[in-house]
Coordinates of N, CA and C in Angstrom, one line a residue:
X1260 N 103.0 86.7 80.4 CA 103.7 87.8 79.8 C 104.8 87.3 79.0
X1261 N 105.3 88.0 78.2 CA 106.0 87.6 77.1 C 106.7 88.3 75.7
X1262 N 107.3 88.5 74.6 CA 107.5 89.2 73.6 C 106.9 88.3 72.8
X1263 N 106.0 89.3 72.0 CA 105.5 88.2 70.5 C 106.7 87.9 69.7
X1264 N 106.4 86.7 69.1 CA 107.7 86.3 68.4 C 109.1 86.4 68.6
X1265 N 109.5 86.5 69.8 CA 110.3 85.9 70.7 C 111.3 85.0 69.7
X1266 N 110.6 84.0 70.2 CA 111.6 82.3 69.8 C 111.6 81.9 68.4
X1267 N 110.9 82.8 67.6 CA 111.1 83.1 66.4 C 112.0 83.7 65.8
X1268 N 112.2 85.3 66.5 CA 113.8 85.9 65.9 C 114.4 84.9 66.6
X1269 N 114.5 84.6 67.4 CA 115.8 83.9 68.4 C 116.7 82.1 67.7
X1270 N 115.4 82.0 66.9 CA 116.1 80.7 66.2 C 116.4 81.0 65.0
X1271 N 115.9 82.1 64.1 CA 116.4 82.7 63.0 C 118.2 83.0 63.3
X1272 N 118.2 83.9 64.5 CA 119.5 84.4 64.3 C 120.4 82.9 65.0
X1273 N 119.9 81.6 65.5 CA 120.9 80.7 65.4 C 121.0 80.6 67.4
X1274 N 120.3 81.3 68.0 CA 120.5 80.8 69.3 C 119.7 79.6 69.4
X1275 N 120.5 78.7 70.7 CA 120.3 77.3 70.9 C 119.8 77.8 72.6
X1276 N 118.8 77.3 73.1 CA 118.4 77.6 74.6 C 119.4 76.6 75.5
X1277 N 119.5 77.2 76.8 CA 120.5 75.9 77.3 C 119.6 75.1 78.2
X1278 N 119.6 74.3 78.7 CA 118.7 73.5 79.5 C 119.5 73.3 80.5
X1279 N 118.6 74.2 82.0 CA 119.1 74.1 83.3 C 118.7 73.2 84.0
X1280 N 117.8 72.3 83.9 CA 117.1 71.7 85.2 C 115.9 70.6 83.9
X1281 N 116.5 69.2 83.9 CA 115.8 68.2 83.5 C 115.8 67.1 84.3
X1282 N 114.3 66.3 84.4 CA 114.5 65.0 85.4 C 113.6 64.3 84.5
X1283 N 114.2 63.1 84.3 CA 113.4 62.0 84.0 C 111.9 62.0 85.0
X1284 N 112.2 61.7 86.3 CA 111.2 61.6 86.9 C 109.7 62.4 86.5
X1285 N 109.9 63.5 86.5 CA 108.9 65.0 85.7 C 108.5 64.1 84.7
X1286 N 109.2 63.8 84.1 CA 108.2 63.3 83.0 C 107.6 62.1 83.1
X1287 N 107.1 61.5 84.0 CA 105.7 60.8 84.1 C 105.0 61.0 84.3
X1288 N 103.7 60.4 83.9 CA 102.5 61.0 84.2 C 102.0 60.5 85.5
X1289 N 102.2 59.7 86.5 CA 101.3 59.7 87.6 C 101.1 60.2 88.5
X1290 N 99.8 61.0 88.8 CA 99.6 62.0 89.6 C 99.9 61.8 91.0
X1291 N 100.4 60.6 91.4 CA 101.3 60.7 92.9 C 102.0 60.4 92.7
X1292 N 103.1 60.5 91.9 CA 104.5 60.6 92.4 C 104.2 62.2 92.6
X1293 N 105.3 62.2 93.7 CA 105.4 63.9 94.1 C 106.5 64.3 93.8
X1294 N 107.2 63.9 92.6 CA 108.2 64.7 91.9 C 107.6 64.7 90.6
X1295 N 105.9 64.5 90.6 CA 105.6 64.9 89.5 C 105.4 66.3 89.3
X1296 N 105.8 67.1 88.0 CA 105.9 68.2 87.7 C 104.4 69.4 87.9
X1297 N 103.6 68.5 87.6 CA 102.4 69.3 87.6 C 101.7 69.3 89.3
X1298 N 102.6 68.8 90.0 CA 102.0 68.6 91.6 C 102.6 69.9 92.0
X1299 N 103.6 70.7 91.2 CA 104.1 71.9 92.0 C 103.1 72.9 91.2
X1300 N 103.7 74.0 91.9 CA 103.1 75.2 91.7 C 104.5 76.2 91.6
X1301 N 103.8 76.6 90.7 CA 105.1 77.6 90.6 C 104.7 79.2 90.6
X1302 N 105.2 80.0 91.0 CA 105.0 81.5 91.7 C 105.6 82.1 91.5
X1303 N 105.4 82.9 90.8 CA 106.2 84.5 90.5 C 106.2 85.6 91.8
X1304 N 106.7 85.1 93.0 CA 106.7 86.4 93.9 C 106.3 88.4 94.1
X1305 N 107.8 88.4 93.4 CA 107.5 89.3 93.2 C 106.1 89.8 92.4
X1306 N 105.7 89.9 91.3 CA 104.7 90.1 90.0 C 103.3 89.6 91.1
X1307 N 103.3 88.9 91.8 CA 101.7 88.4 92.1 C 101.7 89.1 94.0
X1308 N 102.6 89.2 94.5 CA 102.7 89.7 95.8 C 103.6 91.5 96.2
X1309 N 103.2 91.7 95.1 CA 104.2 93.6 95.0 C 103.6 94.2 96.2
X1310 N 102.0 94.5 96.5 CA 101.8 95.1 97.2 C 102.2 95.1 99.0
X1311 N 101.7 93.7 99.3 CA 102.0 93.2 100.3 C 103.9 93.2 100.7
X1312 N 104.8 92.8 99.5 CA 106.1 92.5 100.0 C 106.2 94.4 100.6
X1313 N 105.9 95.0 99.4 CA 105.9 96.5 99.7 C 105.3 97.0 101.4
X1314 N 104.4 96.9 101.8 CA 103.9 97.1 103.3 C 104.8 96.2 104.5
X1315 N 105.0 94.9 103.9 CA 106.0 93.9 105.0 C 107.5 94.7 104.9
X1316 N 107.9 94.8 103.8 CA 109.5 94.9 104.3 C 110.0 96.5 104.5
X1317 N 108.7 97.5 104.4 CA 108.7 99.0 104.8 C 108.2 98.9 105.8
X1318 N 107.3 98.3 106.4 CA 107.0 98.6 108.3 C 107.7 98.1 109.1
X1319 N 108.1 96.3 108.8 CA 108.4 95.7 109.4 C 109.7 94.8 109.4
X1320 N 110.8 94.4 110.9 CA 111.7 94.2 110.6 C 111.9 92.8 109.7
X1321 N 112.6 92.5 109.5 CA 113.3 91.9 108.4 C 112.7 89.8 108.4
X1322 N 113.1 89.9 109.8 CA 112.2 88.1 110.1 C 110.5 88.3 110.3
X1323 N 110.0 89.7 110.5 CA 108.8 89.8 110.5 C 108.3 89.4 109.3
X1324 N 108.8 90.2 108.2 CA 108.4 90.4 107.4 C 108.6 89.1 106.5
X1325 N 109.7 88.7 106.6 CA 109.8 87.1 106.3 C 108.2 85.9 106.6
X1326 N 108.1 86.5 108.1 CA 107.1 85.6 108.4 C 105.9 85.6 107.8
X1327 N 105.2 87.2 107.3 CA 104.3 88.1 106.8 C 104.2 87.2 105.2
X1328 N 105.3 87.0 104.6 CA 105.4 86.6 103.3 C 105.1 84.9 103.3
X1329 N 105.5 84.3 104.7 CA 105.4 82.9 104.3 C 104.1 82.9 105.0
X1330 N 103.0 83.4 105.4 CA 101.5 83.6 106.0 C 101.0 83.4 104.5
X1331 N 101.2 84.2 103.8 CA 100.4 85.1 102.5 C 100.7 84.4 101.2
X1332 N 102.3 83.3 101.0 CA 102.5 82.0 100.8 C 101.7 81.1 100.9
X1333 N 101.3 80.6 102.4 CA 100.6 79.4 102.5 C 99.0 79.7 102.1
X1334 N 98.9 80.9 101.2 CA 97.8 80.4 100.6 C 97.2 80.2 99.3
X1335 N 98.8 80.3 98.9 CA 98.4 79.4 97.8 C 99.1 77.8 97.7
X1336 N 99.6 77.6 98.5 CA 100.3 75.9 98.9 C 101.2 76.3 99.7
X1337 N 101.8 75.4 100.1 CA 102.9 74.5 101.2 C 104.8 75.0 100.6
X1338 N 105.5 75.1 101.8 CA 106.7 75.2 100.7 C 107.4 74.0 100.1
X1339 N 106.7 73.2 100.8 CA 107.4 71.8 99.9 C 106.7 72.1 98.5
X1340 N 105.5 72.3 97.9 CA 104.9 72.3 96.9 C 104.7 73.7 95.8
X1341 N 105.5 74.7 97.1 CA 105.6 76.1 96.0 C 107.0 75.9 95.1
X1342 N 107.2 76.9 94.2 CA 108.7 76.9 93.3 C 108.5 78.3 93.2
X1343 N 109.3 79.0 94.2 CA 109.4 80.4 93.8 C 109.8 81.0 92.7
X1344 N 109.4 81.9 92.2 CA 110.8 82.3 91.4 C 110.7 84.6 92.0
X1345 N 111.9 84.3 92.2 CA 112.5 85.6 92.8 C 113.9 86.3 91.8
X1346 N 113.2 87.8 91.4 CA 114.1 88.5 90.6 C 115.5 88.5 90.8
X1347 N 115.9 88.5 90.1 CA 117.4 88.2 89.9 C 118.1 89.6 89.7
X1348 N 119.5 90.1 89.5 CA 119.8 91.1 88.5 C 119.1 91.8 87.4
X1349 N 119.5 93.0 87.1 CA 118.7 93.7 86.0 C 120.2 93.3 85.0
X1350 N 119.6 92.4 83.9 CA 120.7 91.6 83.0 C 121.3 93.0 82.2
X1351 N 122.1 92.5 81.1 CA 122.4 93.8 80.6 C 121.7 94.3 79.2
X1352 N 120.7 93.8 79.4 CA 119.9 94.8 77.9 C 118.6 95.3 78.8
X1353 N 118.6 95.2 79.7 CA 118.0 96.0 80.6 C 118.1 97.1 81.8
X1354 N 120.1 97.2 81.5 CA 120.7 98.0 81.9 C 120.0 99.5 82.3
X1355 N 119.3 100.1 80.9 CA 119.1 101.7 80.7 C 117.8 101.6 81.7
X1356 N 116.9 101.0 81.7 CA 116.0 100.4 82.4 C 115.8 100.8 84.1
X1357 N 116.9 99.6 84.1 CA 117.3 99.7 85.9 C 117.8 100.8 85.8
X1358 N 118.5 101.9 85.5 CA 119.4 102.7 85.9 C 118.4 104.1 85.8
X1359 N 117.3 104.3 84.7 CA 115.9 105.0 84.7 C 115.1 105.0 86.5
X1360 N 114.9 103.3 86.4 CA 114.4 103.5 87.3 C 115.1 103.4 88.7
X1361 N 116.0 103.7 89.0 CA 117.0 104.4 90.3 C 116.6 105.0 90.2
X1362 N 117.2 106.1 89.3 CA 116.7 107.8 89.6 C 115.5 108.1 89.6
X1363 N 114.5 107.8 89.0 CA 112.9 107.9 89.7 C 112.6 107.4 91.0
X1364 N 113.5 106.6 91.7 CA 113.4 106.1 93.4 C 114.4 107.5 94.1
X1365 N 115.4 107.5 93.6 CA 116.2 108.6 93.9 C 115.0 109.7 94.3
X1366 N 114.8 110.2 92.8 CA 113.6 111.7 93.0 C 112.8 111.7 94.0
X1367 N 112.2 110.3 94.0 CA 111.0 109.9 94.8 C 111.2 110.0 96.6
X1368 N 112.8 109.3 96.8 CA 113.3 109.7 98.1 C 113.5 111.4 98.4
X1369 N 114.3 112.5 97.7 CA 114.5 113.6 98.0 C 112.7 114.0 98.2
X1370 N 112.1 114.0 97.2 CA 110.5 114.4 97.0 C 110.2 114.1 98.8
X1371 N 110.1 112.9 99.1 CA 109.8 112.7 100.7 C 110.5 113.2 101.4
X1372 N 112.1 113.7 101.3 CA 112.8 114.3 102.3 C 112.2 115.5 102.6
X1373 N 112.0 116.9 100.9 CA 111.7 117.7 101.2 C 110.1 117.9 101.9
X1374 N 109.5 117.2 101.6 CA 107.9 116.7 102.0 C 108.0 116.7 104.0
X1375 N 108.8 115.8 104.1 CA 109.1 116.1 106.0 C 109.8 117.1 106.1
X1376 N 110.7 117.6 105.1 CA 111.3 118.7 106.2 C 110.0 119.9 106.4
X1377 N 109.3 120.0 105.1 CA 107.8 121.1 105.4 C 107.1 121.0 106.5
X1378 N 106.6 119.1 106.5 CA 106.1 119.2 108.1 C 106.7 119.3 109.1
X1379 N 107.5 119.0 109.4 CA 108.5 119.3 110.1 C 108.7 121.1 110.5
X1380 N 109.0 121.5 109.9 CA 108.8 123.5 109.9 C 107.5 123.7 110.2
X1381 N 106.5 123.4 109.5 CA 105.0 123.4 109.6 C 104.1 123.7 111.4
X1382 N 105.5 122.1 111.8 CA 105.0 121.6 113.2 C 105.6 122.2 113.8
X1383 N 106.8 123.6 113.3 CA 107.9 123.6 114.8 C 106.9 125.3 114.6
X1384 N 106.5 125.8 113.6 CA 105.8 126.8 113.4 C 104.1 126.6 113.9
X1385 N 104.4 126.0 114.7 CA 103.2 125.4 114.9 C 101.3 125.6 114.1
X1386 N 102.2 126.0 112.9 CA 101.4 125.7 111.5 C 100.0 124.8 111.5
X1387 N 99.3 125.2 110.4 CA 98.5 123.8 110.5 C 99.1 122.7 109.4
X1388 N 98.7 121.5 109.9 CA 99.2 120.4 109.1 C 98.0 120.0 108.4
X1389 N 98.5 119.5 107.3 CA 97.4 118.5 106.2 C 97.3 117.5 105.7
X1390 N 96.2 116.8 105.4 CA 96.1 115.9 105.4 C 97.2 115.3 104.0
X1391 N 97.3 116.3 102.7 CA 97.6 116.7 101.6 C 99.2 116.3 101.9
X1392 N 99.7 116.7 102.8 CA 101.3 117.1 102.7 C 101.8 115.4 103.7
X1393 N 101.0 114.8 104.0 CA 100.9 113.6 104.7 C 101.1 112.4 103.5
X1394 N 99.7 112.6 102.7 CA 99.3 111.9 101.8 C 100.9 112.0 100.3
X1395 N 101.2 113.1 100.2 CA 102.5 113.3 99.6 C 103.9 112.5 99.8
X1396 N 103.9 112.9 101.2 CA 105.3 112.2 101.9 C 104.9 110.6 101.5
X1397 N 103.9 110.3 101.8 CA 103.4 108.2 101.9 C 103.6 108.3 100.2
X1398 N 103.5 108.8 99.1 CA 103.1 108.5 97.7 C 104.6 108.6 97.6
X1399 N 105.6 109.4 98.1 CA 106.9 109.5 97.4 C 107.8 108.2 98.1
X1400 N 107.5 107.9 99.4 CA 108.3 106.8 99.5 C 107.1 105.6 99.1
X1401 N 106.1 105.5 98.9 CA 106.0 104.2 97.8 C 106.7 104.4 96.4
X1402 N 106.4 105.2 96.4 CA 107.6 105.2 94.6 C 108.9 104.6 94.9
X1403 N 109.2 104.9 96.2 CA 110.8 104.6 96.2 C 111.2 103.7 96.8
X1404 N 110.1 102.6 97.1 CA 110.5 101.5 97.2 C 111.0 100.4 96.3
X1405 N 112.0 99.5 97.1 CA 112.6 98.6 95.8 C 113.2 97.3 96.7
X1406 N 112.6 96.1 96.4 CA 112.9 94.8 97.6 C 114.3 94.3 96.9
X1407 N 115.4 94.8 97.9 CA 116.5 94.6 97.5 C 117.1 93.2 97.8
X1408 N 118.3 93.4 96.9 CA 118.8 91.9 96.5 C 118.8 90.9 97.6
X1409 N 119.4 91.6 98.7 CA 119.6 91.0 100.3 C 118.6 90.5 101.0
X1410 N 117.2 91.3 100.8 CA 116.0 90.8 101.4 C 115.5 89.8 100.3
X1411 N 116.0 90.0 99.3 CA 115.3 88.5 98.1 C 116.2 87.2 98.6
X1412 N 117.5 87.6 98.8 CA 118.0 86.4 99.3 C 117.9 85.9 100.4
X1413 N 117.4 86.6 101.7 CA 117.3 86.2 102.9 C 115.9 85.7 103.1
X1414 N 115.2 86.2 102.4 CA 113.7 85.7 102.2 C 113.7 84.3 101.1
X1415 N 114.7 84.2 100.3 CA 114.7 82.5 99.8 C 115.4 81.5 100.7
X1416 N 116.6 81.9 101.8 CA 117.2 81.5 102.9 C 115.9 80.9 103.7
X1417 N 115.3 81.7 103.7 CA 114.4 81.5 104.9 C 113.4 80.1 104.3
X1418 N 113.2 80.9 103.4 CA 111.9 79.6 102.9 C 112.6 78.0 103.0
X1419 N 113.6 78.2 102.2 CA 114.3 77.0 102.5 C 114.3 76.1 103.2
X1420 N 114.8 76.8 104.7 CA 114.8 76.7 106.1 C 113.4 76.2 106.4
X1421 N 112.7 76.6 106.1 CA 111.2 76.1 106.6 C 110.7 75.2 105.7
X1422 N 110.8 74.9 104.1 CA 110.8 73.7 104.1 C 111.5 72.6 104.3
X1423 N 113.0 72.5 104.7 CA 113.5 71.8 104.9 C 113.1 71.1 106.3
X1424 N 112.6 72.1 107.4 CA 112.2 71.7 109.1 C 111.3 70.8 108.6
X1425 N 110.1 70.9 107.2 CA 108.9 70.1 107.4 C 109.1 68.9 107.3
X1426 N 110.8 68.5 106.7 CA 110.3 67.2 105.9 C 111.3 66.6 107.0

């Protein structure tokens, strides 16, 4: 994923990229050194695991779901050989963005409040219940889920932790 022509305006208007992370080593080619570059794997978390992080850190407590994530991890490698990469801040030209999508989590929470309080009345009226007003409440709190900053960091704490025990 990407913007067409990207690095095109971007050298027009005179930006210079900065360079975070260079090693001599990376740049050899033999396929056993294990600081060779192409022995890792690199992983977009979030973008390839939405559904699952979504089910672990809504049912389950917090080291569960840690655990849930490094299961569903090991298969696609080891943490010595994964490179996560986990969202960061919403920067600021994507300010209007993040702040759109709050208040569609917002909506999406009241939507489920008022959704239980029906069942809720429903059940004290001992009403019939549906499958319909069930299926509502579960659609508004998935909308209004959002794997917050705390759980991205405690969940890269963790990984850490576990590869550091291996080695």
């Amino acid at each position: 994923m990407g913007i067409e022509g990207l690095w095109s305006f971007l050298l027009k208007t005179g930006y210079e990229a900065t360079l975070h992370y260079h090693s001599l080593i990376c740049a050899t080619s033999n396929p056993f050194n294990p600081f060779n570059c192409n022995a890792y794997i690199r992983f977009d978390v979030l973008g390839t695991l939405h559904p699952i992080i979504q089910n672990a850190y809504s049912n389950h407590s917090l080291d569960t779901a840690h655990k849930i994530m490094e299961r569903e991890l090991g298969k696609y490698g080891t943490p010595e050989n994964l490179i996560l990469y986990l969202d960061g801040d919403a920067c600021e030209e994507k300010k209007h963005t993040h702040i759109y999508r709050e208040e569609v989590r917002a909506k999406a929470l009241m939507d489920a409040q008022q959704g239980l309080d029906e069942l809720y009345q429903r059940v004290q009226s001992k009403s019939r219940v549906r499958k319909e007003q069930f299926v509502a409440v579960i659609k508004a709190l998935d909308m209004a889920f959002h794997w917050s900053k705390e759980a991205r960091e405690s969940f890269a704490k963790y990984m850490r932790l576990i590869a550091s025990s291996r080695m």
